[in-house]
CSV table of C-alpha atoms in Angstrom, one decimal:
chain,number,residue,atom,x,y,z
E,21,UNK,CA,-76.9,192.9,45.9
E,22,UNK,CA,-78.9,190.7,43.6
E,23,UNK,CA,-79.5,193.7,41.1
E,24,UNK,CA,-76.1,193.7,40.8
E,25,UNK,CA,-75.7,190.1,39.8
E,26,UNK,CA,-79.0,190.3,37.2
E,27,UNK,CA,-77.5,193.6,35.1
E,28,UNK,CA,-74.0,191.5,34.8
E,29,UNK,CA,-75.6,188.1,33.7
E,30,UNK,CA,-77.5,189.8,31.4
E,31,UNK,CA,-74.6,191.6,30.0
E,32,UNK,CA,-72.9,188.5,29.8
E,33,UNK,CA,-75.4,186.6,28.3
E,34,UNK,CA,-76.6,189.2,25.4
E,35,UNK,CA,-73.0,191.2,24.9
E,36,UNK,CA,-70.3,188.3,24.6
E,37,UNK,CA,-69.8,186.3,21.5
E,38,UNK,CA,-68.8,183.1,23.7
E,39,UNK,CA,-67.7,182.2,27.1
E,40,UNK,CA,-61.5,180.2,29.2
E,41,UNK,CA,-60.0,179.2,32.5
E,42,UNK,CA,-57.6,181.6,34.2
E,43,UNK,CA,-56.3,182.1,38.1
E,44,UNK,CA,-58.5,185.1,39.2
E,45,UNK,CA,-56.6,188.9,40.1
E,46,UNK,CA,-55.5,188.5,43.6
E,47,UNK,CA,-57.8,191.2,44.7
E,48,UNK,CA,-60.9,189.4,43.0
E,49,UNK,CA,-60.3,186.3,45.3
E,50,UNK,CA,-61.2,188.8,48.1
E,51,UNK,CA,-64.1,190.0,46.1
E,52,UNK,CA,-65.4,186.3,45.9
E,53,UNK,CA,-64.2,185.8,42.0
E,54,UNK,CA,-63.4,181.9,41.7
E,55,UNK,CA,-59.5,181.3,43.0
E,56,UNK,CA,-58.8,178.1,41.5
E,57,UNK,CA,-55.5,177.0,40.3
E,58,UNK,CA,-54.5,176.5,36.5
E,59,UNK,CA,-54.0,173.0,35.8
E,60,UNK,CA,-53.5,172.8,32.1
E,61,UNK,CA,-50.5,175.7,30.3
E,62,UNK,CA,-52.6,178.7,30.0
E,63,UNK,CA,-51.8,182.3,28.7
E,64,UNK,CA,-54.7,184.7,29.6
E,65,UNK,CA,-56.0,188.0,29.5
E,66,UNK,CA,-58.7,189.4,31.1
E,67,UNK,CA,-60.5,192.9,30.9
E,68,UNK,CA,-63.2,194.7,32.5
E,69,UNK,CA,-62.4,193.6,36.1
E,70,UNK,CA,-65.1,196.0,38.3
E,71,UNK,CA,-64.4,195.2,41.7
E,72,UNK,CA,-66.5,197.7,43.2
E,73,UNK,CA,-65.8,198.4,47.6
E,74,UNK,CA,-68.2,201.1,48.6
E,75,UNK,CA,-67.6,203.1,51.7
E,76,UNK,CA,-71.8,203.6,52.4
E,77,UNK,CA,-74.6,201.8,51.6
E,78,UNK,CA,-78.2,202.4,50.5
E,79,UNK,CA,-79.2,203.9,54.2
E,80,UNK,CA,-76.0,205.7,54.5
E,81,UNK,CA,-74.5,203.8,57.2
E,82,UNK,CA,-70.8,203.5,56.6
E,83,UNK,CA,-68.6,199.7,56.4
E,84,UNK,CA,-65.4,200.8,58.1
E,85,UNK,CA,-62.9,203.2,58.6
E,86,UNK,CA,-62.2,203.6,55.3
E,87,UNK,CA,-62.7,206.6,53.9
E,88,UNK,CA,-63.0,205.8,50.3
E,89,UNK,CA,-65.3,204.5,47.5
E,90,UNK,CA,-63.2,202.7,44.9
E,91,UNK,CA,-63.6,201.1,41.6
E,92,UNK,CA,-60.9,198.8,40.5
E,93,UNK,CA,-60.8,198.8,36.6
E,94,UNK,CA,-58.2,196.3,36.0
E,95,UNK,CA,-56.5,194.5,32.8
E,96,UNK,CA,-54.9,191.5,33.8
E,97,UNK,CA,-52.5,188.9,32.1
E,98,UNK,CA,-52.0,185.1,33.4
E,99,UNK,CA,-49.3,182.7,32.5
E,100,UNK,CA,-49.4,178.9,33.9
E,101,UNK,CA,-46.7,176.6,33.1
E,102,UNK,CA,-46.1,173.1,34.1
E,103,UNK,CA,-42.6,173.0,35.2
E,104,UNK,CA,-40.3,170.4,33.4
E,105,UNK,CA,-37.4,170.1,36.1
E,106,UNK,CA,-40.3,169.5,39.0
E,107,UNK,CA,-42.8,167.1,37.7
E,108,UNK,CA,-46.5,167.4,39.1
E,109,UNK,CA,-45.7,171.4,39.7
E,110,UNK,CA,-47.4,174.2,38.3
E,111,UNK,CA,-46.0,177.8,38.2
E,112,UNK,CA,-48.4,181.0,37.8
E,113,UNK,CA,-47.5,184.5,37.7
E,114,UNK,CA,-50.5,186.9,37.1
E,115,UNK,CA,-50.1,190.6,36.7
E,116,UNK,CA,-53.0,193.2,36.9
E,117,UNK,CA,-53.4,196.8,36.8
E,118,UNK,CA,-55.5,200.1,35.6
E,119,UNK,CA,-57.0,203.0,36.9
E,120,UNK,CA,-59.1,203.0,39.5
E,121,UNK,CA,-62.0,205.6,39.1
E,122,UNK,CA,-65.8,205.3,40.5
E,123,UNK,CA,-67.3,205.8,37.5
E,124,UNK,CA,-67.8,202.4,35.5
E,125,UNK,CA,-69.2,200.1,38.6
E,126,UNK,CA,-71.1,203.5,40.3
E,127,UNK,CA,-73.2,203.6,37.0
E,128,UNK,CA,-73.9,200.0,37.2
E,129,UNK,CA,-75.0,200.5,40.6
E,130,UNK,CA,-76.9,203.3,40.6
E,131,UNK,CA,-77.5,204.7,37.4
E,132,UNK,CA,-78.8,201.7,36.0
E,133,UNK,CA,-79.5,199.0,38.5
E,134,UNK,CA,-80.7,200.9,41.7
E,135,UNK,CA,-83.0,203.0,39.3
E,136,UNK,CA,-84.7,199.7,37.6
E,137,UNK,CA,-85.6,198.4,40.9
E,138,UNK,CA,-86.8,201.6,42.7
E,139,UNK,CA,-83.6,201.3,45.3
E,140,UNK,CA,-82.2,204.6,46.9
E,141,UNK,CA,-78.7,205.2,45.0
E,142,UNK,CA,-75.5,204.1,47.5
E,143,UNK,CA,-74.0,207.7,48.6
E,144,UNK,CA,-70.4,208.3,47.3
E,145,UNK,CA,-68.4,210.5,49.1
E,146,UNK,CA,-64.5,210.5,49.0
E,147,UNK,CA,-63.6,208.7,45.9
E,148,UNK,CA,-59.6,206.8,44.8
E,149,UNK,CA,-58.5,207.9,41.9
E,150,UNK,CA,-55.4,206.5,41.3
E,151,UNK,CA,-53.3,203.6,39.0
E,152,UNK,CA,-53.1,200.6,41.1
E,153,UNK,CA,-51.7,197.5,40.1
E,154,UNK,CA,-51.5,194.1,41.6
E,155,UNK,CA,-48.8,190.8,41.1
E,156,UNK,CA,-49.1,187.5,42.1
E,157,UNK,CA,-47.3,184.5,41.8
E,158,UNK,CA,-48.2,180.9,43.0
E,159,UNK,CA,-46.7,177.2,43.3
E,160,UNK,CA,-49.0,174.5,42.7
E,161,UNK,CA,-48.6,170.5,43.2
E,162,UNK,CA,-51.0,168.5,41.5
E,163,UNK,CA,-51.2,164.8,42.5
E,164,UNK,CA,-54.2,162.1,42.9
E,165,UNK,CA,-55.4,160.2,45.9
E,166,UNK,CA,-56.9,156.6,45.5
E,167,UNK,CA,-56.4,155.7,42.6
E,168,UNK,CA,-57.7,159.4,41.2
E,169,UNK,CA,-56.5,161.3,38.2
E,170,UNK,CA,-54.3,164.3,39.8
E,171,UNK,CA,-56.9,166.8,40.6
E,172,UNK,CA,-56.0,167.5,43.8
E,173,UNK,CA,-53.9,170.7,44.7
E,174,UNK,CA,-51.0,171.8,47.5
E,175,UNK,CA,-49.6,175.0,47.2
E,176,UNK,CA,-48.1,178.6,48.2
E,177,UNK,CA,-48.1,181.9,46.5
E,178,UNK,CA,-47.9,185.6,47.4
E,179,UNK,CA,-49.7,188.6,45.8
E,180,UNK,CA,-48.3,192.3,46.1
E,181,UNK,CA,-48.8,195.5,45.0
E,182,UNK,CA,-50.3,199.3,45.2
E,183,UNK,CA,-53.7,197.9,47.0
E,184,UNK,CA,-52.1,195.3,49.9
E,185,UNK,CA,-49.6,192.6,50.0
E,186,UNK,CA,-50.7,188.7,50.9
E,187,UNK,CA,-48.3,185.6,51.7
E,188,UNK,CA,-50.8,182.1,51.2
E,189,UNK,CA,-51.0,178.9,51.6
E,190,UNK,CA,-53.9,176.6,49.6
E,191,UNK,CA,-55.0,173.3,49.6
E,192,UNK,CA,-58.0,171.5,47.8
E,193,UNK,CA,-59.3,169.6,44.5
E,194,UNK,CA,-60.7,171.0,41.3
E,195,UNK,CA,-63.3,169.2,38.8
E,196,UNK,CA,-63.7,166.0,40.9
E,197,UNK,CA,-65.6,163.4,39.4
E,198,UNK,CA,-67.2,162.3,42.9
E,199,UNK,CA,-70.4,160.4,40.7
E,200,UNK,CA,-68.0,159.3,38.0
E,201,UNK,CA,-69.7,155.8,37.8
E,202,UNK,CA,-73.2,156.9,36.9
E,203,UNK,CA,-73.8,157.7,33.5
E,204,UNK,CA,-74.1,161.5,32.3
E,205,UNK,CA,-73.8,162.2,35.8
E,206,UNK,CA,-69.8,161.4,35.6
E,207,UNK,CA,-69.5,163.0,32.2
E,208,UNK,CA,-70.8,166.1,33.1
E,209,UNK,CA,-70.8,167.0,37.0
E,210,UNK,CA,-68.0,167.7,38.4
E,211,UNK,CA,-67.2,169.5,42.0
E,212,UNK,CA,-64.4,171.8,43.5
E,213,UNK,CA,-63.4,172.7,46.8
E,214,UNK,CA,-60.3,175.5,48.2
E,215,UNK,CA,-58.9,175.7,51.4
E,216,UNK,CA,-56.7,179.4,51.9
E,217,UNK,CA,-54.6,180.8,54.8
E,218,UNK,CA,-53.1,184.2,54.4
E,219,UNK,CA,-51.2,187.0,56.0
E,220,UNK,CA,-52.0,190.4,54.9
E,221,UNK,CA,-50.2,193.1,55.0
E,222,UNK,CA,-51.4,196.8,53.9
E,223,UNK,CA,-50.9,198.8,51.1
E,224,UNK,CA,-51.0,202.4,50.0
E,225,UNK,CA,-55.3,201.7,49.0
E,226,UNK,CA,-56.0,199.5,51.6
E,227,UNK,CA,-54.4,201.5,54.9
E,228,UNK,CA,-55.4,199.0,57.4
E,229,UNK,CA,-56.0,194.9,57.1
E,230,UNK,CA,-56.6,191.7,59.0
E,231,UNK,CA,-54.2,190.4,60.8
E,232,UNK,CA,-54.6,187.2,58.7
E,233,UNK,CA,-57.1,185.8,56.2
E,234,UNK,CA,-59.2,182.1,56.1
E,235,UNK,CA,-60.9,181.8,52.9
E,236,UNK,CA,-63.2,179.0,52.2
E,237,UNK,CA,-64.6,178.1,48.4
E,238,UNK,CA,-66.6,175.5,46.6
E,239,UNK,CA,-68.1,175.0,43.5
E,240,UNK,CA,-70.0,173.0,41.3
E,241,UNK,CA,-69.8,172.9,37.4
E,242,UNK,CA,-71.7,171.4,34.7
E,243,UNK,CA,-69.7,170.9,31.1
E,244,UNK,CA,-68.8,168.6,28.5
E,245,UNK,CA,-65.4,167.6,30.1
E,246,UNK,CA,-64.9,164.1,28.8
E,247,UNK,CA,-65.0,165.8,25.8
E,248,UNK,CA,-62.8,168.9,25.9
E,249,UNK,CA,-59.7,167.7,24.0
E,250,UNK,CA,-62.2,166.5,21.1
E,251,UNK,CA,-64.8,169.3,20.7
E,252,UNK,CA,-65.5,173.0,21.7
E,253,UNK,CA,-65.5,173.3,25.5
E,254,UNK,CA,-68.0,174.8,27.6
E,255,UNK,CA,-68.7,175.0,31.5
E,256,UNK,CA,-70.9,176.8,33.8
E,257,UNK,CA,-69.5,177.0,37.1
E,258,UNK,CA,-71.5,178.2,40.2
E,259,UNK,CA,-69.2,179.1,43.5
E,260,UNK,CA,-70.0,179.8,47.6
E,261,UNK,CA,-67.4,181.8,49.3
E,262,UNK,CA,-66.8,182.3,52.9
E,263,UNK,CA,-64.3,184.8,53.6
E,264,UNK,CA,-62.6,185.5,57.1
E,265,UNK,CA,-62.4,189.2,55.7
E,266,UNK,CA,-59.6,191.2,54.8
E,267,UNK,CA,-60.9,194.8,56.0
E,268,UNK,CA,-61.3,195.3,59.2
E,269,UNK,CA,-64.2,197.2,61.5
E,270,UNK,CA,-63.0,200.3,63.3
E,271,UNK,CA,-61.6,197.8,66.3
E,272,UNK,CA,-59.3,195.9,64.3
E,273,UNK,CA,-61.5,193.1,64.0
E,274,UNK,CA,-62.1,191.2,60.6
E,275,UNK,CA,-65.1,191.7,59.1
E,276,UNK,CA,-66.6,188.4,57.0
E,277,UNK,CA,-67.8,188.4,53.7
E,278,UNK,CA,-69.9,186.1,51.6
E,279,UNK,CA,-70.2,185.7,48.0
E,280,UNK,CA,-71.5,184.1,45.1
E,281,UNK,CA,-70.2,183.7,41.6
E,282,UNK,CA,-70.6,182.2,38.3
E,283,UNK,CA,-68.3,181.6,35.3
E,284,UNK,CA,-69.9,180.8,31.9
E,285,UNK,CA,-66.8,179.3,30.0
E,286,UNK,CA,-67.5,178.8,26.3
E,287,UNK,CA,-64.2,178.0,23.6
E,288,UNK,CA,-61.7,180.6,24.7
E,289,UNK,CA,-64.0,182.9,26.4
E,290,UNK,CA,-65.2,183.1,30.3
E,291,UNK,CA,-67.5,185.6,31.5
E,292,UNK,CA,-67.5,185.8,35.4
E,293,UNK,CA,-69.0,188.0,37.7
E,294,UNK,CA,-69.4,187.8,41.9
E,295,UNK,CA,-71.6,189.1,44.5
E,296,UNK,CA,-71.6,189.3,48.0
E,297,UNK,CA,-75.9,189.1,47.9
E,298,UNK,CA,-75.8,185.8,50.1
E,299,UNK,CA,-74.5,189.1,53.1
E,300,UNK,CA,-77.6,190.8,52.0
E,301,UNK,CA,-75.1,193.9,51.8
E,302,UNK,CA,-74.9,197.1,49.9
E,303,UNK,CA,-71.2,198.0,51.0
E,304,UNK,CA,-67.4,196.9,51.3
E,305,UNK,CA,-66.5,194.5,49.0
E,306,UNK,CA,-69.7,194.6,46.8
E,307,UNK,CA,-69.4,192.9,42.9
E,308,UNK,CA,-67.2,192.7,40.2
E,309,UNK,CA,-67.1,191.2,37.0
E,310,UNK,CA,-64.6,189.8,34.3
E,311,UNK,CA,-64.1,188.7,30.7
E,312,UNK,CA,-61.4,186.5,30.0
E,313,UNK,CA,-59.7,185.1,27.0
E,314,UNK,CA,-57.8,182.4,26.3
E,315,UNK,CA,-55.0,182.9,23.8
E,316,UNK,CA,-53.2,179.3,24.2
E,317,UNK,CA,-56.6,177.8,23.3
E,318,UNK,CA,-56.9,180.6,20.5
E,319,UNK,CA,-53.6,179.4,19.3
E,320,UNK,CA,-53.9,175.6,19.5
E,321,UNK,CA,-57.5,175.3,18.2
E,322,UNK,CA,-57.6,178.2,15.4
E,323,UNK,CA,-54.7,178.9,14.0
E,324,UNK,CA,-52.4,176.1,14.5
């Protein structure tokens, strides 16, 4: 899948006028997009989500029983807001939605990337074509350990909608300054890590699931951070993701995935995009992409 992730870094990198933190669709997470929690207030919107989930690939050997080639194409808002009355505690709600059609992410694939490199183009058969939408709503308790600034994270949430429905639990720390007392090396470097357990539950897209979910992430990111309430912010975030699976073969058992992201983050702008190429796969959960805007930034560093 690494033709996917060269035609999406190179959209990023020539198409966007700059590159802002936001909690991640629920369906992404499963898609390997980074699943962080908000820290700071944030109001978000994000567009162009392309989570692709192809039923063949290349060779024509099909991932499960699912009959299906979809294309999510979702538009998603994302509010975080410390909450006064519980000190240390972070509420998000995150809404997402739009149609889902084959189209956008099958040119990507095929059209353009598959022909570049020579590949055979991934057959389509059956294809979604439907609205779908997606909510999801976490808790978050930020607090430090040893004498560390509160970057480490305890919390629950639950996402819902027309694809499936998840209750979660997540644990973990985000932008730890683990070589804070050499020089540039502290200012700069900083490392996350997320812990998830979930319960899945199907939906009218997704007709069968796992039983439960494990998720496993962690990233490294390299940014100005001692200087983000001063100057223009920027970040560029790499991220491994081990996921238990949330499809299922055709005996019930889970299927894992593996992906890869990265997040440029640049003023109020993030491009993302993930990639399952560490499965060396051309089916399932495949890519996606994201560009997201920060409005709250927008607000507090342009016009106010």
């Amino acid at each position: 899948m690494h033709r996917h992730w060269l035609i999406l870094l190179a959209l990023a990198l020539f198409g966007l006028p700059g590159l802002a933190l936001a909690e991640a669709p629920p369906q992404s997470v499963h898609w390997g997009a980074i699943a962080f929690p908000d820290h700071a207030p944030t109001l978000t919107l994000s567009t162009a989500v392309l989570d692709r989930f192809t039923e063949f690939d290349g060779a024509g050997k099909r991932y499960n029983d699912m009959h299906q080639t979809m294309g999510f194409n979702f538009f998603t808002v994302s509010w975080t807001k410390p909450l006064t009355q519980l000190p240390g505690w972070n509420l998000n709600l995150t809404a997402g939605g739009g149609p889902t059609r084959d189209g956008p992410s099958r040119f990507l694939q095929n059209d353009v990337v598959h022909k570049l490199r020579g590949f055979d183009p991934v057959p389509v058969g059956e294809k979604r074509d439907a609205n779908d939408f997606m909510l999801s709503g976490t808790m978050t308790r930020w607090f430090g350990i040893l004498g560390t600034s509160d970057v480490f994270f305890a919390g629950v949430g639950g996402a819902g909608g027309s694809l499936y429905y998840e209750p979660y639990v997540q644990a973990g720390f985000r932008r730890l300054a683990i070589l804070g007392v050499i020089p540039f090396l502290g200012d700069y470097l900083r490392v996350s890590a997320l812990g998830r357990y979930g319960r899945p539950f199907s939906g009218a897209a997704f007709h069968q699931v796992a039983p439960q979910s494990y998720l496993a992430q962690a990233s490294v990111g390299l940014g100005n951070y001692q200087h983000w309430k001063d100057s223009t912010p920027w970040e560029i975030e790499l991220a491994v993701t081990v996921d238990s699976g949330l499809f299922v073969d055709h005996r019930g058992d889970a299927l894992e995935e593996r992906f890869v992201s990265l997040a440029l983050r640049y003023s109020a702008f993030t491009f993302e995009t993930w990639n399952d190429l560490i499965n060396q796969k051309d089916y399932g959960p495949t890519f996606g992409a994201r560009l997201t805007l920060d409005l709250f930034y927008m607000y507090d560093r342009w016009f106010h």
